[in-house]
Amino acid sequence: MHVPQDDPQDDPDRRPHADPGLQPERTTLAWNRTVLALVVAGLLLLRWVPGHGWFPLVLTLLTLLTALVIAGGQARRYRRSSRGIRDGRVEADVVGVLGTTAAVALLGALALVVVVALPLR
Amino acid sequence: MTSSSDGPPGGDAPPGSNARPGSDAPPGATTPPARSPRSARILGGGTEPDPRFTLANERTFLAWIRTALALLAGGVALEAFTADTFAEPVRSGLAVVLLLLSLMLAVAAGIRWLAVERAMRRQAPLPLSLLVPVLAGGAALVAAAFLAVALGGA
């Protein structure tokens, strides 16, 4: 996570916020925990490869890709919420939330396909 | 003027700090047009809520998504690790229930995030959550099935 340190007054995006509730930190950490949960689920799916064939690898790839995209946006996400707290308005992260929803739902659907249509050999 | 009545635990803003103008904004305040057209269409009309509420809604969504991921991991682990413990139809059946529950929670989490965001923008009461009874019922069902199989096998 990118935490502003050096000469924060230079850049309006990097000036520290004044929220005693630490909302930007808590929100960024919540996304971080989600990344970790995705990585755990993705690696656990590797356990399906010996029994169910190569298809679970697609699920692992999808999971790790989602985690990577979220992790890559963390610095931008922190700046967005930090600036939002300062300005008194933060734009709801429609793309991030609905994209994560779609990815996790797709993951669940594909896992169901594996259990139902690709039984253990 | 400090907004000590509606502030989070943690205290008032220091004098002179203008960190939470959202809670002091009049209901009819205009929304600056910085939003992308697609987000504006999805979120509907209304005024921008307090940024802390938007972020809290986002964190709540993430907590539900992680719950869905935990159920998914449970289903995957059940299918992968219990071949010696449970007979075939029971094992797949329980895994399917867990995965279905995970799928439902993920979709419902996204829908609920959107419903709450829209309600906050219109200053309407927040919608009731169907997620909690679904999760409670599903978890109880799976636990009961586990218990029945374990006792039946003993």
PDB file of C-alpha atoms in Angstrom:
ATOM      1  CA  MET A   1       0.000   0.000   0.000  1.00  0.00           C
ATOM      2  CA  HIS A   2       1.224   3.433  -0.847  1.00  0.00           C
ATOM      3  CA  VAL A   3       1.390   5.682   2.193  1.00  0.00           C
ATOM      4  CA  PRO A   4       2.420   9.275   1.531  1.00  0.00           C
ATOM      5  CA  GLN A   5       5.619  10.143   3.387  1.00  0.00           C
ATOM      6  CA  ASP A   6       7.844  12.731   1.752  1.00  0.00           C
ATOM      7  CA  ASP A   7       6.804  16.363   1.371  1.00  0.00           C
ATOM      8  CA  PRO A   8       3.093  15.630   1.329  1.00  0.00           C
ATOM      9  CA  GLN A   9       2.126  19.285   1.015  1.00  0.00           C
ATOM     10  CA  ASP A  10       3.516  19.480  -2.520  1.00  0.00           C
ATOM     11  CA  ASP A  11       0.819  17.386  -4.117  1.00  0.00           C
ATOM     12  CA  PRO A  12      -2.878  17.930  -3.348  1.00  0.00           C
ATOM     13  CA  ASP A  13      -3.433  14.203  -3.839  1.00  0.00           C
ATOM     14  CA  ARG A  14      -0.916  13.327  -1.128  1.00  0.00           C
ATOM     15  CA  ARG A  15      -1.784  15.748   1.631  1.00  0.00           C
ATOM     16  CA  PRO A  16      -2.848  13.683   4.684  1.00  0.00           C
ATOM     17  CA  HIS A  17      -6.524  13.576   5.544  1.00  0.00           C
ATOM     18  CA  ALA A  18      -7.815  14.626   8.978  1.00  0.00           C
ATOM     19  CA  ASP A  19     -10.220  11.785   9.711  1.00  0.00           C
ATOM     20  CA  PRO A  20      -9.791  10.450  13.275  1.00  0.00           C
ATOM     21  CA  GLY A  21     -11.814   7.390  12.198  1.00  0.00           C
ATOM     22  CA  LEU A  22      -9.062   6.465   9.708  1.00  0.00           C
ATOM     23  CA  GLN A  23     -11.622   5.571   7.043  1.00  0.00           C
ATOM     24  CA  PRO A  24      -9.158   5.466   4.094  1.00  0.00           C
ATOM     25  CA  GLU A  25      -6.815   3.122   5.973  1.00  0.00           C
ATOM     26  CA  ARG A  26      -9.618   0.800   7.065  1.00  0.00           C
ATOM     27  CA  THR A  27     -11.096   0.659   3.595  1.00  0.00           C
ATOM     28  CA  THR A  28      -7.759  -0.056   1.921  1.00  0.00           C
ATOM     29  CA  LEU A  29      -7.028  -2.770   4.500  1.00  0.00           C
ATOM     30  CA  ALA A  30     -10.453  -4.317   3.838  1.00  0.00           C
ATOM     31  CA  TRP A  31      -9.540  -4.561   0.142  1.00  0.00           C
ATOM     32  CA  ASN A  32      -6.191  -6.052   1.212  1.00  0.00           C
ATOM     33  CA  ARG A  33      -7.924  -8.754   3.237  1.00  0.00           C
ATOM     34  CA  THR A  34     -10.087  -9.504   0.215  1.00  0.00           C
ATOM     35  CA  VAL A  35      -6.961  -9.909  -1.913  1.00  0.00           C
ATOM     36  CA  LEU A  36      -5.583 -12.374   0.645  1.00  0.00           C
ATOM     37  CA  ALA A  37      -8.874 -14.325   0.697  1.00  0.00           C
ATOM     38  CA  LEU A  38      -8.794 -14.503  -3.107  1.00  0.00           C
ATOM     39  CA  VAL A  39      -5.212 -15.797  -3.102  1.00  0.00           C
ATOM     40  CA  VAL A  40      -6.059 -18.463  -0.504  1.00  0.00           C
ATOM     41  CA  ALA A  41      -9.118 -19.603  -2.473  1.00  0.00           C
ATOM     42  CA  GLY A  42      -7.118 -19.623  -5.716  1.00  0.00           C
ATOM     43  CA  LEU A  43      -4.305 -21.715  -4.280  1.00  0.00           C
ATOM     44  CA  LEU A  44      -6.767 -24.097  -2.606  1.00  0.00           C
ATOM     45  CA  LEU A  45      -8.292 -24.699  -6.043  1.00  0.00           C
ATOM     46  CA  LEU A  46      -4.967 -26.208  -7.131  1.00  0.00           C
ATOM     47  CA  ARG A  47      -5.932 -29.163  -4.930  1.00  0.00           C
ATOM     48  CA  TRP A  48      -8.626 -29.989  -7.520  1.00  0.00           C
ATOM     49  CA  VAL A  49      -6.142 -30.488 -10.362  1.00  0.00           C
ATOM     50  CA  PRO A  50      -5.171 -34.113  -9.496  1.00  0.00           C
ATOM     51  CA  GLY A  51      -8.806 -35.223  -9.340  1.00  0.00           C
ATOM     52  CA  HIS A  52     -10.649 -33.000 -11.778  1.00  0.00           C
ATOM     53  CA  GLY A  53      -8.115 -32.344 -14.545  1.00  0.00           C
ATOM     54  CA  TRP A  54      -6.774 -29.054 -15.899  1.00  0.00           C
ATOM     55  CA  PHE A  55      -9.985 -27.005 -15.734  1.00  0.00           C
ATOM     56  CA  PRO A  56      -9.539 -25.856 -12.096  1.00  0.00           C
ATOM     57  CA  LEU A  57      -6.364 -24.104 -13.283  1.00  0.00           C
ATOM     58  CA  VAL A  58      -8.632 -21.680 -15.153  1.00  0.00           C
ATOM     59  CA  LEU A  59     -10.337 -20.869 -11.844  1.00  0.00           C
ATOM     60  CA  THR A  60      -7.003 -20.361 -10.088  1.00  0.00           C
ATOM     61  CA  LEU A  61      -5.901 -18.042 -12.878  1.00  0.00           C
ATOM     62  CA  LEU A  62      -9.142 -16.047 -12.691  1.00  0.00           C
ATOM     63  CA  THR A  63      -8.788 -15.735  -8.916  1.00  0.00           C
ATOM     64  CA  LEU A  64      -5.170 -14.622  -8.956  1.00  0.00           C
ATOM     65  CA  LEU A  65      -5.855 -12.182 -11.802  1.00  0.00           C
ATOM     66  CA  THR A  66      -8.687 -10.590  -9.796  1.00  0.00           C
ATOM     67  CA  ALA A  67      -6.390 -10.347  -6.760  1.00  0.00           C
ATOM     68  CA  LEU A  68      -3.673  -8.754  -8.892  1.00  0.00           C
ATOM     69  CA  VAL A  69      -6.020  -6.140 -10.364  1.00  0.00           C
ATOM     70  CA  ILE A  70      -7.303  -5.184  -6.891  1.00  0.00           C
ATOM     71  CA  ALA A  71      -3.790  -5.065  -5.412  1.00  0.00           C
ATOM     72  CA  GLY A  72      -2.607  -2.911  -8.314  1.00  0.00           C
ATOM     73  CA  GLY A  73      -5.331  -0.359  -7.631  1.00  0.00           C
ATOM     74  CA  GLN A  74      -4.631   0.011  -3.914  1.00  0.00           C
ATOM     75  CA  ALA A  75      -2.532   3.182  -4.144  1.00  0.00           C
ATOM     76  CA  ARG A  76      -5.127   4.856  -6.350  1.00  0.00           C
ATOM     77  CA  ARG A  77      -7.870   3.642  -4.002  1.00  0.00           C
ATOM     78  CA  TYR A  78      -6.147   5.091  -0.927  1.00  0.00           C
ATOM     79  CA  ARG A  79      -5.632   8.461  -2.647  1.00  0.00           C
ATOM     80  CA  ARG A  80      -9.244   8.495  -3.812  1.00  0.00           C
ATOM     81  CA  SER A  81     -10.724   7.904  -0.359  1.00  0.00           C
ATOM     82  CA  SER A  82      -8.199  10.169   1.385  1.00  0.00           C
ATOM     83  CA  ARG A  83      -9.034  13.000  -1.008  1.00  0.00           C
ATOM     84  CA  GLY A  84     -12.722  12.162  -0.647  1.00  0.00           C
ATOM     85  CA  ILE A  85     -12.593  12.524   3.142  1.00  0.00           C
ATOM     86  CA  ARG A  86     -10.903  15.920   2.740  1.00  0.00           C
ATOM     87  CA  ASP A  87     -13.326  17.169   0.103  1.00  0.00           C
ATOM     88  CA  GLY A  88     -16.408  15.827   1.877  1.00  0.00           C
ATOM     89  CA  ARG A  89     -17.452  13.671  -1.058  1.00  0.00           C
ATOM     90  CA  VAL A  90     -16.116  10.414  -2.383  1.00  0.00           C
ATOM     91  CA  GLU A  91     -17.251   8.831  -5.604  1.00  0.00           C
ATOM     92  CA  ALA A  92     -18.639   5.343  -4.988  1.00  0.00           C
ATOM     93  CA  ASP A  93     -16.361   2.714  -6.539  1.00  0.00           C
ATOM     94  CA  VAL A  94     -18.966   1.227  -8.904  1.00  0.00           C
ATOM     95  CA  VAL A  95     -16.464  -0.512 -11.165  1.00  0.00           C
ATOM     96  CA  GLY A  96     -14.441  -1.975  -8.286  1.00  0.00           C
ATOM     97  CA  VAL A  97     -17.416  -3.296  -6.337  1.00  0.00           C
ATOM     98  CA  LEU A  98     -19.452  -4.649  -9.244  1.00  0.00           C
ATOM     99  CA  GLY A  99     -16.312  -6.058 -10.893  1.00  0.00           C
ATOM    100  CA  THR A 100     -15.387  -7.916  -7.698  1.00  0.00           C
ATOM    101  CA  THR A 101     -18.974  -9.176  -7.425  1.00  0.00           C
ATOM    102  CA  ALA A 102     -18.869 -10.488 -10.995  1.00  0.00           C
ATOM    103  CA  ALA A 103     -15.488 -12.163 -10.506  1.00  0.00           C
ATOM    104  CA  VAL A 104     -16.459 -13.950  -7.275  1.00  0.00           C
ATOM    105  CA  ALA A 105     -19.858 -14.980  -8.680  1.00  0.00           C
ATOM    106  CA  LEU A 106     -18.198 -16.349 -11.839  1.00  0.00           C
ATOM    107  CA  LEU A 107     -15.725 -18.212  -9.651  1.00  0.00           C
ATOM    108  CA  GLY A 108     -18.573 -19.813  -7.678  1.00  0.00           C
ATOM    109  CA  ALA A 109     -20.447 -20.751 -10.865  1.00  0.00           C
ATOM    110  CA  LEU A 110     -17.362 -22.336 -12.446  1.00  0.00           C
ATOM    111  CA  ALA A 111     -16.609 -24.239  -9.224  1.00  0.00           C
ATOM    112  CA  LEU A 112     -20.173 -25.615  -9.331  1.00  0.00           C
ATOM    113  CA  VAL A 113     -19.569 -26.713 -12.931  1.00  0.00           C
ATOM    114  CA  VAL A 114     -16.452 -28.590 -11.824  1.00  0.00           C
ATOM    115  CA  VAL A 115     -18.218 -30.424  -8.974  1.00  0.00           C
ATOM    116  CA  VAL A 116     -21.321 -31.294 -11.004  1.00  0.00           C
ATOM    117  CA  ALA A 117     -19.970 -31.884 -14.525  1.00  0.00           C
ATOM    118  CA  LEU A 118     -16.376 -33.001 -13.919  1.00  0.00           C
ATOM    119  CA  PRO A 119     -16.593 -35.718 -11.237  1.00  0.00           C
ATOM    120  CA  LEU A 120     -13.480 -37.140  -9.616  1.00  0.00           C
ATOM    121  CA  ARG A 121     -11.591 -39.592 -11.777  1.00  0.00           C
TER     122      ARG A 121
ATOM    123  CA  MET B   1     -19.474  24.183  14.679  1.00  0.00           C
ATOM    124  CA  THR B   2     -18.407  20.650  15.351  1.00  0.00           C
ATOM    125  CA  SER B   3     -20.567  17.675  14.534  1.00  0.00           C
ATOM    126  CA  SER B   4     -20.043  15.707  17.722  1.00  0.00           C
ATOM    127  CA  SER B   5     -23.520  14.183  17.620  1.00  0.00           C
ATOM    128  CA  ASP B   6     -23.033  12.184  14.427  1.00  0.00           C
ATOM    129  CA  GLY B   7     -19.293  11.680  14.466  1.00  0.00           C
ATOM    130  CA  PRO B   8     -17.715   8.226  14.757  1.00  0.00           C
ATOM    131  CA  PRO B   9     -16.222   7.045  18.031  1.00  0.00           C
ATOM    132  CA  GLY B  10     -12.880   8.699  18.151  1.00  0.00           C
ATOM    133  CA  GLY B  11     -13.862  12.234  18.884  1.00  0.00           C
ATOM    134  CA  ASP B  12     -14.637  15.586  17.403  1.00  0.00           C
ATOM    135  CA  ALA B  13     -12.756  17.161  14.605  1.00  0.00           C
ATOM    136  CA  PRO B  14     -10.237  19.686  15.878  1.00  0.00           C
ATOM    137  CA  PRO B  15     -11.424  23.305  15.664  1.00  0.00           C
ATOM    138  CA  GLY B  16     -10.896  24.700  12.228  1.00  0.00           C
ATOM    139  CA  SER B  17     -10.785  21.283  10.627  1.00  0.00           C
ATOM    140  CA  ASN B  18     -13.239  20.962   7.793  1.00  0.00           C
ATOM    141  CA  ALA B  19     -12.870  17.212   7.462  1.00  0.00           C
ATOM    142  CA  ARG B  20     -16.533  16.303   7.356  1.00  0.00           C
ATOM    143  CA  PRO B  21     -18.540  18.885   5.538  1.00  0.00           C
ATOM    144  CA  GLY B  22     -20.721  16.109   4.115  1.00  0.00           C
ATOM    145  CA  SER B  23     -22.662  15.720   7.350  1.00  0.00           C
ATOM    146  CA  ASP B  24     -23.253  19.453   7.564  1.00  0.00           C
ATOM    147  CA  ALA B  25     -24.323  19.930   3.966  1.00  0.00           C
ATOM    148  CA  PRO B  26     -27.938  20.989   3.498  1.00  0.00           C
ATOM    149  CA  PRO B  27     -30.200  18.348   1.970  1.00  0.00           C
ATOM    150  CA  GLY B  28     -30.596  20.298  -1.231  1.00  0.00           C
ATOM    151  CA  ALA B  29     -26.877  20.748  -1.887  1.00  0.00           C
ATOM    152  CA  THR B  30     -25.950  20.355  -5.518  1.00  0.00           C
ATOM    153  CA  THR B  31     -23.703  17.529  -6.611  1.00  0.00           C
ATOM    154  CA  PRO B  32     -20.548  18.605  -8.430  1.00  0.00           C
ATOM    155  CA  PRO B  33     -20.472  16.982 -11.882  1.00  0.00           C
ATOM    156  CA  ALA B  34     -17.221  15.030 -11.428  1.00  0.00           C
ATOM    157  CA  ARG B  35     -18.919  11.628 -11.695  1.00  0.00           C
ATOM    158  CA  SER B  36     -18.579   9.542 -14.799  1.00  0.00           C
ATOM    159  CA  PRO B  37     -21.852   9.162 -16.747  1.00  0.00           C
ATOM    160  CA  ARG B  38     -21.928   5.392 -16.274  1.00  0.00           C
ATOM    161  CA  SER B  39     -21.570   5.622 -12.478  1.00  0.00           C
ATOM    162  CA  ALA B  40     -24.201   8.354 -12.401  1.00  0.00           C
ATOM    163  CA  ARG B  41     -26.677   6.161 -14.269  1.00  0.00           C
ATOM    164  CA  ILE B  42     -26.035   3.133 -12.029  1.00  0.00           C
ATOM    165  CA  LEU B  43     -26.203   5.092  -8.774  1.00  0.00           C
ATOM    166  CA  GLY B  44     -29.307   7.073  -9.680  1.00  0.00           C
ATOM    167  CA  GLY B  45     -30.019  10.618  -8.561  1.00  0.00           C
ATOM    168  CA  GLY B  46     -29.840  12.234  -5.170  1.00  0.00           C
ATOM    169  CA  THR B  47     -26.989  13.959  -3.411  1.00  0.00           C
ATOM    170  CA  GLU B  48     -23.556  12.692  -2.536  1.00  0.00           C
ATOM    171  CA  PRO B  49     -23.698  11.098   0.963  1.00  0.00           C
ATOM    172  CA  ASP B  50     -21.115  11.641   3.683  1.00  0.00           C
ATOM    173  CA  PRO B  51     -17.907  10.063   2.317  1.00  0.00           C
ATOM    174  CA  ARG B  52     -17.518   8.041   5.525  1.00  0.00           C
ATOM    175  CA  PHE B  53     -20.823   6.308   4.815  1.00  0.00           C
ATOM    176  CA  THR B  54     -19.815   5.496   1.249  1.00  0.00           C
ATOM    177  CA  LEU B  55     -16.565   3.961   2.493  1.00  0.00           C
ATOM    178  CA  ALA B  56     -18.370   2.056   5.275  1.00  0.00           C
ATOM    179  CA  ASN B  57     -20.759   0.626   2.681  1.00  0.00           C
ATOM    180  CA  GLU B  58     -17.757  -0.466   0.598  1.00  0.00           C
ATOM    181  CA  ARG B  59     -16.173  -2.201   3.602  1.00  0.00           C
ATOM    182  CA  THR B  60     -19.432  -3.967   4.412  1.00  0.00           C
ATOM    183  CA  PHE B  61     -19.624  -5.217   0.844  1.00  0.00           C
ATOM    184  CA  LEU B  62     -16.050  -6.494   1.123  1.00  0.00           C
ATOM    185  CA  ALA B  63     -16.861  -8.311   4.374  1.00  0.00           C
ATOM    186  CA  TRP B  64     -19.708 -10.137   2.594  1.00  0.00           C
ATOM    187  CA  ILE B  65     -17.515 -10.942  -0.409  1.00  0.00           C
ATOM    188  CA  ARG B  66     -14.908 -12.433   1.920  1.00  0.00           C
ATOM    189  CA  THR B  67     -17.667 -14.496   3.543  1.00  0.00           C
ATOM    190  CA  ALA B  68     -18.595 -15.754   0.084  1.00  0.00           C
ATOM    191  CA  LEU B  69     -14.946 -16.574  -0.594  1.00  0.00           C
ATOM    192  CA  ALA B  70     -14.679 -18.458   2.717  1.00  0.00           C
ATOM    193  CA  LEU B  71     -17.730 -20.549   1.779  1.00  0.00           C
ATOM    194  CA  LEU B  72     -16.188 -21.185  -1.640  1.00  0.00           C
ATOM    195  CA  ALA B  73     -12.953 -22.298  -0.001  1.00  0.00           C
ATOM    196  CA  GLY B  74     -15.003 -24.537   2.319  1.00  0.00           C
ATOM    197  CA  GLY B  75     -16.750 -26.153  -0.644  1.00  0.00           C
ATOM    198  CA  VAL B  76     -13.480 -26.663  -2.500  1.00  0.00           C
ATOM    199  CA  ALA B  77     -11.800 -28.144   0.578  1.00  0.00           C
ATOM    200  CA  LEU B  78     -14.744 -30.452   1.263  1.00  0.00           C
ATOM    201  CA  GLU B  79     -14.641 -31.800  -2.282  1.00  0.00           C
ATOM    202  CA  ALA B  80     -10.857 -32.123  -2.259  1.00  0.00           C
ATOM    203  CA  PHE B  81     -10.086 -33.515   1.192  1.00  0.00           C
ATOM    204  CA  THR B  82     -13.000 -35.663   2.405  1.00  0.00           C
ATOM    205  CA  ALA B  83     -12.955 -38.500  -0.141  1.00  0.00           C
ATOM    206  CA  ASP B  84     -12.183 -41.009   2.645  1.00  0.00           C
ATOM    207  CA  THR B  85     -14.681 -39.552   5.112  1.00  0.00           C
ATOM    208  CA  PHE B  86     -17.923 -39.052   3.195  1.00  0.00           C
ATOM    209  CA  ALA B  87     -19.573 -41.313   0.634  1.00  0.00           C
ATOM    210  CA  GLU B  88     -19.767 -39.867  -2.871  1.00  0.00           C
ATOM    211  CA  PRO B  89     -23.262 -38.357  -3.108  1.00  0.00           C
ATOM    212  CA  VAL B  90     -22.959 -36.775   0.361  1.00  0.00           C
ATOM    213  CA  ARG B  91     -19.592 -35.189  -0.364  1.00  0.00           C
ATOM    214  CA  SER B  92     -20.595 -33.647  -3.693  1.00  0.00           C
ATOM    215  CA  GLY B  93     -23.971 -32.652  -2.322  1.00  0.00           C
ATOM    216  CA  LEU B  94     -22.498 -30.733   0.616  1.00  0.00           C
ATOM    217  CA  ALA B  95     -19.905 -29.118  -1.657  1.00  0.00           C
ATOM    218  CA  VAL B  96     -22.673 -28.025  -4.046  1.00  0.00           C
ATOM    219  CA  VAL B  97     -24.672 -26.504  -1.165  1.00  0.00           C
ATOM    220  CA  LEU B  98     -21.642 -24.544   0.049  1.00  0.00           C
ATOM    221  CA  LEU B  99     -20.772 -23.345  -3.463  1.00  0.00           C
ATOM    222  CA  LEU B 100     -24.382 -22.338  -4.156  1.00  0.00           C
ATOM    223  CA  LEU B 101     -24.440 -20.418  -0.883  1.00  0.00           C
ATOM    224  CA  SER B 102     -21.190 -18.692  -1.872  1.00  0.00           C
ATOM    225  CA  LEU B 103     -22.603 -17.738  -5.276  1.00  0.00           C
ATOM    226  CA  MET B 104     -25.795 -16.368  -3.742  1.00  0.00           C
ATOM    227  CA  LEU B 105     -23.902 -14.336  -1.135  1.00  0.00           C
ATOM    228  CA  ALA B 106     -21.562 -12.832  -3.749  1.00  0.00           C
ATOM    229  CA  VAL B 107     -24.413 -11.689  -5.991  1.00  0.00           C
ATOM    230  CA  ALA B 108     -26.510 -10.484  -3.048  1.00  0.00           C
ATOM    231  CA  ALA B 109     -23.530  -8.542  -1.642  1.00  0.00           C
ATOM    232  CA  GLY B 110     -23.220  -6.561  -4.872  1.00  0.00           C
ATOM    233  CA  ILE B 111     -26.969  -5.938  -5.081  1.00  0.00           C
ATOM    234  CA  ARG B 112     -27.096  -4.822  -1.454  1.00  0.00           C
ATOM    235  CA  TRP B 113     -24.131  -2.478  -1.856  1.00  0.00           C
ATOM    236  CA  LEU B 114     -25.943  -0.792  -4.743  1.00  0.00           C
ATOM    237  CA  ALA B 115     -29.269  -0.623  -2.871  1.00  0.00           C
ATOM    238  CA  VAL B 116     -27.625   0.938   0.194  1.00  0.00           C
ATOM    239  CA  GLU B 117     -25.651   3.410  -1.910  1.00  0.00           C
ATOM    240  CA  ARG B 118     -28.824   4.488  -3.729  1.00  0.00           C
ATOM    241  CA  ALA B 119     -30.806   4.790  -0.479  1.00  0.00           C
ATOM    242  CA  MET B 120     -28.072   6.936   1.112  1.00  0.00           C
ATOM    243  CA  ARG B 121     -28.059   9.254  -1.896  1.00  0.00           C
ATOM    244  CA  ARG B 122     -31.800   9.788  -1.537  1.00  0.00           C
ATOM    245  CA  GLN B 123     -31.578  10.021   2.287  1.00  0.00           C
ATOM    246  CA  ALA B 124     -34.018   7.111   2.412  1.00  0.00           C
ATOM    247  CA  PRO B 125     -34.066   4.382   5.081  1.00  0.00           C
ATOM    248  CA  LEU B 126     -31.548   1.634   4.356  1.00  0.00           C
ATOM    249  CA  PRO B 127     -33.037  -1.572   2.892  1.00  0.00           C
ATOM    250  CA  LEU B 128     -33.323  -4.674   5.053  1.00  0.00           C
ATOM    251  CA  SER B 129     -30.738  -7.347   4.377  1.00  0.00           C
ATOM    252  CA  LEU B 130     -31.839 -10.730   3.078  1.00  0.00           C
ATOM    253  CA  LEU B 131     -28.236 -11.867   3.346  1.00  0.00           C
ATOM    254  CA  VAL B 132     -28.305 -12.595   7.062  1.00  0.00           C
ATOM    255  CA  PRO B 133     -31.220 -15.104   7.087  1.00  0.00           C
ATOM    256  CA  VAL B 134     -29.898 -16.756   3.904  1.00  0.00           C
ATOM    257  CA  LEU B 135     -26.456 -17.224   5.431  1.00  0.00           C
ATOM    258  CA  ALA B 136     -27.834 -18.372   8.796  1.00  0.00           C
ATOM    259  CA  GLY B 137     -30.222 -20.856   7.170  1.00  0.00           C
ATOM    260  CA  GLY B 138     -27.608 -22.193   4.784  1.00  0.00           C
ATOM    261  CA  ALA B 139     -24.950 -22.606   7.450  1.00  0.00           C
ATOM    262  CA  ALA B 140     -27.431 -24.352   9.758  1.00  0.00           C
ATOM    263  CA  LEU B 141     -28.458 -26.691   6.920  1.00  0.00           C
ATOM    264  CA  VAL B 142     -24.867 -27.664   6.148  1.00  0.00           C
ATOM    265  CA  ALA B 143     -24.031 -28.139   9.825  1.00  0.00           C
ATOM    266  CA  ALA B 144     -27.120 -30.332  10.339  1.00  0.00           C
ATOM    267  CA  ALA B 145     -26.197 -32.436   7.302  1.00  0.00           C
ATOM    268  CA  PHE B 146     -22.652 -32.848   8.622  1.00  0.00           C
ATOM    269  CA  LEU B 147     -23.963 -33.919  12.004  1.00  0.00           C
ATOM    270  CA  ALA B 148     -26.431 -36.400  10.512  1.00  0.00           C
ATOM    271  CA  VAL B 149     -23.758 -37.999   8.349  1.00  0.00           C
ATOM    272  CA  ALA B 150     -21.209 -38.113  11.178  1.00  0.00           C
ATOM    273  CA  LEU B 151     -23.690 -39.662  13.641  1.00  0.00           C
ATOM    274  CA  GLY B 152     -25.047 -42.031  10.994  1.00  0.00           C
ATOM    275  CA  GLY B 153     -21.559 -43.244  10.141  1.00  0.00           C
ATOM    276  CA  ALA B 154     -20.552 -43.781  13.761  1.00  0.00           C
TER     277      ALA B 154
END
